[in-house]
Amino acid sequence: MKLALIFVIGVGMFVAMQRAAAQGSMTVQTSVQAGSAFSIQTSGSGEATLYVIGLGQVLKRSVQLGNPVYFEAGSLCDAGHYLVVLEQSSTVETKPLDVMAVSAPGRLSFLAKPSRLPVSVHEGITGAAYVFDSYGNLIVSPMSVSFQLSNSAGSVQKSDVTTHAGAAWIEMDSTGHQGIDQFVAQAGGISSTRVIRQVPGDPCALKMSAQQTGPKLELKTEPVVDCSGNPALDGTIVTFTETYDGGQSTADVPLKHGIAEVAMPAHHGATITVASGVVLGNQIREQ
């Protein structure tokens, strides 16, 4: 009886050991880099099916347990959280796998606004850069992005900003020189350029002269500039106002080649003023 019991117990243990050996398992590393080759080690014996499941992508491999499963470079290029599933006839095992973005920048998305603004506006230009790897994954680890704003007059503003969750942003002053500015963002040897057009600001220090010709008074401004010395844009409206006893005459004149001129009726003792927007110029009194 004792020998028989020992035999039965031994057979049971052998069968259990065989089942345990047949039941496979896998070893999965916690993370891999996007686009890189990797492998998953399996144990046990027999056949199984292995799945790597992610958002919008599923990889399937037939597995001979006890052998590693190889995934060639480029198999997983989208960063994110994946689930590895080892399926056998009677068991299913799951483990997580994170695919991380490549640390080296491959593309830079750069947004700049506005595309056109007056000169000398404090923090008038905004830039935002998003750093992606060569597979289009947003690189969320911190890295330095260099912003530079320059113009043809040699004015350069430069600032380095560390990304937060893959993005870096900055505000810069528009320069005091009209023309086309180059706004550049650069990270890890990758750069992107935007063009900012700077136009003159409001006219500054208006000055006019007057000359009477018969019954008319010829009024003419000196070349109109903004407060940084840039010529005001043609088409800018200059208003001439003549105030005399019992009446007032007004003429709105667009700049042409930087100058506004008009002929108004002459009135003895009249006062003439000139303005553009909120900027007032000199005053002339007729004799």
Coordinates of C-alpha atoms in Angstrom, one line a residue:
M1 CA 0.0 0.0 0.0
K2 CA 2.7 2.4 0.9
L3 CA 4.6 1.7 -2.4
A4 CA 1.4 2.2 -4.3
L5 CA 0.7 5.5 -2.6
I6 CA 4.3 6.7 -3.2
F7 CA 3.9 5.7 -6.9
V8 CA 0.7 7.6 -7.3
I9 CA 2.1 10.7 -5.6
G10 CA 5.2 10.5 -7.8
V11 CA 3.1 10.3 -11.0
G12 CA 1.0 13.3 -9.9
M13 CA 4.1 15.4 -9.2
F14 CA 5.6 14.4 -12.6
V15 CA 2.4 15.4 -14.4
A16 CA 2.2 18.7 -12.5
M17 CA 5.9 19.4 -13.4
Q18 CA 5.2 18.6 -17.0
R19 CA 2.2 21.0 -17.1
A20 CA 4.2 23.7 -15.5
A21 CA 7.0 23.2 -18.0
A22 CA 4.5 23.4 -20.8
Q23 CA 2.9 26.5 -19.5
G24 CA 4.9 29.4 -20.9
S25 CA 5.7 32.9 -19.7
M26 CA 7.5 35.9 -21.0
T27 CA 10.0 38.6 -19.9
V28 CA 9.2 42.1 -21.2
Q29 CA 11.5 45.1 -20.7
T30 CA 9.7 48.1 -19.4
S31 CA 10.4 50.4 -22.3
V32 CA 12.0 50.6 -25.7
Q33 CA 12.9 53.5 -28.0
A34 CA 10.7 54.3 -30.9
G35 CA 11.9 52.6 -34.1
S36 CA 14.5 50.4 -32.4
A37 CA 14.8 46.7 -32.6
F38 CA 13.9 44.7 -29.5
S39 CA 13.1 41.2 -28.3
I40 CA 10.8 39.4 -25.8
Q41 CA 12.1 36.3 -24.1
T42 CA 9.7 33.4 -23.6
S43 CA 10.0 30.3 -21.4
G44 CA 8.2 26.9 -21.3
S45 CA 7.5 24.6 -24.2
G46 CA 4.9 24.3 -27.0
E47 CA 3.4 26.9 -29.2
A48 CA 1.7 30.2 -28.4
T49 CA 0.7 33.5 -30.0
L50 CA 2.2 36.8 -28.9
Y51 CA 0.5 40.2 -29.5
V52 CA 1.9 43.7 -29.0
I53 CA -1.2 46.0 -28.9
G54 CA -1.2 49.8 -29.1
L55 CA -3.4 52.6 -30.2
G56 CA -4.0 52.0 -33.9
Q57 CA -1.4 49.2 -34.2
V58 CA -1.3 45.5 -33.4
L59 CA 1.8 43.2 -34.0
K60 CA 1.2 39.4 -34.0
R61 CA 3.9 36.7 -33.8
S62 CA 3.6 32.9 -33.7
V63 CA 5.9 31.7 -30.8
Q64 CA 7.8 28.6 -30.1
L65 CA 8.0 28.9 -26.3
G66 CA 11.5 28.9 -24.8
N67 CA 12.8 31.0 -27.7
P68 CA 13.1 34.8 -27.9
V69 CA 10.7 36.7 -30.2
Y70 CA 12.5 39.4 -32.3
F71 CA 11.1 42.6 -33.6
E72 CA 13.1 44.3 -36.3
A73 CA 13.9 48.0 -36.3
G74 CA 10.9 50.1 -37.3
S75 CA 8.3 47.7 -35.9
L76 CA 7.1 50.2 -33.3
C77 CA 7.5 53.8 -34.2
D78 CA 4.7 55.5 -32.4
A79 CA 5.4 56.5 -28.8
G80 CA 2.8 55.4 -26.3
H81 CA 1.7 52.7 -23.9
Y82 CA 1.4 49.2 -25.3
L83 CA 0.1 45.9 -24.0
V84 CA 2.1 42.6 -24.6
V85 CA -0.2 39.5 -24.6
L86 CA 1.1 35.9 -24.6
E87 CA -1.8 33.6 -25.5
Q88 CA -1.7 29.8 -25.1
S89 CA -4.5 27.3 -25.3
S90 CA -5.4 27.6 -21.7
T91 CA -3.7 30.7 -20.4
V92 CA -3.2 34.4 -21.2
E93 CA -0.4 36.5 -19.8
T94 CA -0.2 40.3 -20.2
K95 CA 2.5 42.8 -19.5
P96 CA 2.9 46.6 -20.2
L97 CA 5.5 48.0 -22.6
D98 CA 6.2 51.7 -23.1
V99 CA 7.6 53.0 -26.4
M100 CA 9.5 56.2 -25.8
A101 CA 10.2 59.0 -28.3
V102 CA 13.8 59.3 -29.7
S103 CA 15.7 61.9 -27.6
A104 CA 17.2 63.6 -30.7
P105 CA 15.0 66.2 -32.4
G106 CA 14.0 65.3 -36.0
R107 CA 11.4 68.0 -36.7
L108 CA 10.4 71.4 -35.3
S109 CA 7.0 72.8 -35.5
F110 CA 7.2 76.6 -35.1
L111 CA 4.3 79.0 -34.8
A112 CA 4.9 82.8 -34.8
K113 CA 2.4 85.7 -34.7
P114 CA 1.6 88.2 -35.9
S115 CA 3.0 88.1 -39.4
R116 CA 2.9 91.9 -39.5
L117 CA 3.1 94.6 -36.8
P118 CA 4.4 98.1 -36.1
V119 CA 8.0 98.7 -34.9
S120 CA 8.9 99.0 -31.2
V121 CA 6.0 97.1 -29.7
H122 CA 6.9 95.6 -26.3
E123 CA 6.4 91.8 -26.3
G124 CA 4.5 92.2 -29.6
I125 CA 5.8 89.0 -31.2
T126 CA 5.0 85.5 -29.9
G127 CA 6.7 82.3 -30.8
A128 CA 5.9 78.7 -29.9
A129 CA 7.9 75.7 -30.8
Y130 CA 7.1 72.0 -30.5
V131 CA 9.9 69.4 -30.8
F132 CA 9.3 66.1 -32.5
D133 CA 11.6 63.1 -33.2
S134 CA 12.2 61.7 -36.6
Y135 CA 9.1 59.5 -36.3
G136 CA 6.8 62.4 -35.5
N137 CA 6.6 61.7 -31.7
L138 CA 6.5 64.7 -29.4
I139 CA 9.6 64.7 -27.3
V140 CA 8.3 65.4 -23.8
S141 CA 11.7 65.3 -22.0
P142 CA 13.1 68.8 -21.3
M143 CA 15.5 70.3 -23.9
S144 CA 16.7 73.7 -24.9
V145 CA 15.1 75.7 -27.8
S146 CA 16.9 78.8 -29.1
F147 CA 14.8 81.7 -30.4
Q148 CA 16.4 84.5 -32.4
L149 CA 14.8 87.6 -34.0
S150 CA 17.0 89.6 -36.4
N151 CA 16.7 92.3 -39.1
S152 CA 18.7 93.7 -42.0
A153 CA 19.9 96.6 -39.8
G154 CA 21.9 94.1 -37.6
S155 CA 19.6 94.1 -34.6
V156 CA 19.5 90.7 -33.0
Q157 CA 17.4 89.4 -30.0
K158 CA 18.2 85.9 -28.8
S159 CA 16.9 83.8 -25.9
D160 CA 17.1 80.1 -24.9
V161 CA 14.0 78.4 -23.5
T162 CA 13.6 75.0 -21.9
T163 CA 10.7 72.9 -23.2
H164 CA 7.9 71.9 -21.0
A165 CA 5.9 68.8 -22.1
G166 CA 7.5 69.2 -25.5
A167 CA 6.7 72.9 -26.1
A168 CA 8.7 76.1 -25.6
W169 CA 7.3 79.6 -26.1
I170 CA 8.5 83.2 -25.9
E171 CA 7.5 86.9 -26.3
M172 CA 9.8 89.3 -28.0
D173 CA 9.8 93.1 -28.7
S174 CA 9.5 94.2 -32.3
T175 CA 12.6 96.1 -33.3
G176 CA 12.8 99.8 -34.1
H177 CA 13.6 99.2 -37.8
Q178 CA 10.9 98.6 -40.5
G179 CA 11.4 95.8 -42.9
I180 CA 11.5 92.0 -42.9
D181 CA 12.7 90.3 -39.8
Q182 CA 13.8 86.6 -39.6
F183 CA 12.4 84.8 -36.6
V184 CA 14.2 81.5 -36.0
A185 CA 13.7 78.6 -33.6
Q186 CA 16.4 76.0 -33.2
A187 CA 16.7 72.7 -31.2
G188 CA 19.5 70.1 -31.5
G189 CA 20.6 71.2 -35.0
I190 CA 17.0 71.4 -36.4
S191 CA 15.7 74.9 -37.2
S192 CA 12.6 76.5 -38.5
T193 CA 12.2 80.1 -39.8
R194 CA 9.3 82.5 -39.9
V195 CA 9.1 85.9 -41.5
I196 CA 7.8 88.9 -39.5
R197 CA 7.1 92.1 -41.4
Q198 CA 7.6 95.2 -39.3
V199 CA 5.9 98.4 -40.5
P200 CA 6.3 102.0 -39.2
G201 CA 4.5 103.0 -36.1
D202 CA 2.3 106.1 -35.7
P203 CA 3.6 109.3 -37.1
C204 CA 5.6 111.4 -34.7
A205 CA 6.6 115.1 -34.6
L206 CA 4.4 116.3 -37.4
K207 CA 5.5 119.6 -38.9
M208 CA 3.9 121.6 -41.7
S209 CA 4.6 124.8 -43.6
A210 CA 2.1 127.3 -45.3
Q211 CA 2.4 129.6 -48.2
Q212 CA -0.4 131.9 -49.5
T213 CA -1.0 132.0 -53.2
G214 CA -3.7 134.4 -54.0
P215 CA -7.0 133.3 -52.3
K216 CA -5.5 129.9 -51.5
L217 CA -3.2 128.7 -48.7
E218 CA -0.8 126.0 -49.8
L219 CA -0.2 123.6 -46.8
K220 CA 2.6 120.9 -46.9
T221 CA 4.1 118.6 -44.3
E222 CA 7.7 117.7 -44.0
P223 CA 8.5 114.0 -44.6
V224 CA 6.4 112.2 -42.0
V225 CA 8.2 109.6 -39.8
D226 CA 7.4 107.5 -36.8
C227 CA 9.2 108.0 -33.4
S228 CA 12.0 105.6 -34.5
G229 CA 12.7 107.6 -37.7
N230 CA 11.0 105.2 -40.1
P231 CA 9.1 106.9 -43.0
A232 CA 5.4 106.6 -42.4
L233 CA 3.5 104.5 -44.9
D234 CA 2.0 106.1 -47.9
G235 CA -1.8 106.3 -47.6
T236 CA -1.6 107.3 -43.9
I237 CA -4.2 110.0 -43.4
V238 CA -3.1 113.5 -42.3
T239 CA -5.8 116.0 -41.3
F240 CA -5.5 119.7 -41.9
T241 CA -7.9 121.9 -39.9
E242 CA -8.5 125.6 -40.6
T243 CA -10.4 127.5 -37.9
Y244 CA -11.5 131.1 -38.6
D245 CA -14.2 133.5 -37.4
G246 CA -17.5 131.8 -37.6
G247 CA -16.3 128.7 -39.5
Q248 CA -14.0 125.7 -39.8
S249 CA -12.6 123.8 -42.8
T250 CA -11.1 120.3 -42.6
A251 CA -9.2 118.3 -45.2
D252 CA -8.1 114.6 -44.9
V253 CA -5.1 113.9 -47.1
P254 CA -3.2 110.6 -47.6
L255 CA 0.5 110.6 -47.5
K256 CA 2.2 110.4 -50.9
H257 CA 6.0 109.7 -50.9
G258 CA 5.9 110.5 -47.2
I259 CA 4.4 114.0 -47.7
A260 CA 0.8 115.4 -47.4
E261 CA -0.1 118.6 -49.1
V262 CA -3.4 120.5 -49.8
A263 CA -4.7 123.9 -50.8
M264 CA -7.3 125.5 -48.5
P265 CA -9.1 128.9 -48.8
A266 CA -7.2 131.7 -47.1
H267 CA -8.9 133.5 -44.2
H268 CA -7.3 136.4 -42.4
G269 CA -6.5 135.5 -38.8
A270 CA -7.3 131.8 -39.2
T271 CA -5.5 129.1 -37.2
I272 CA -4.3 126.0 -39.0
T273 CA -3.5 122.7 -37.3
V274 CA -2.2 119.4 -38.5
A275 CA -2.7 115.9 -37.0
S276 CA -2.5 112.2 -37.8
G277 CA -4.4 109.9 -35.6
V278 CA -3.8 111.1 -32.0
V279 CA -0.5 112.9 -33.0
L280 CA -0.7 116.7 -33.2
G281 CA 1.7 118.7 -35.2
N282 CA 2.6 122.4 -35.2
Q283 CA 0.1 125.3 -35.5
I284 CA 0.1 128.1 -38.0
R285 CA -1.8 131.4 -37.7
E286 CA -2.6 133.4 -40.8
Q287 CA -1.6 137.1 -40.8

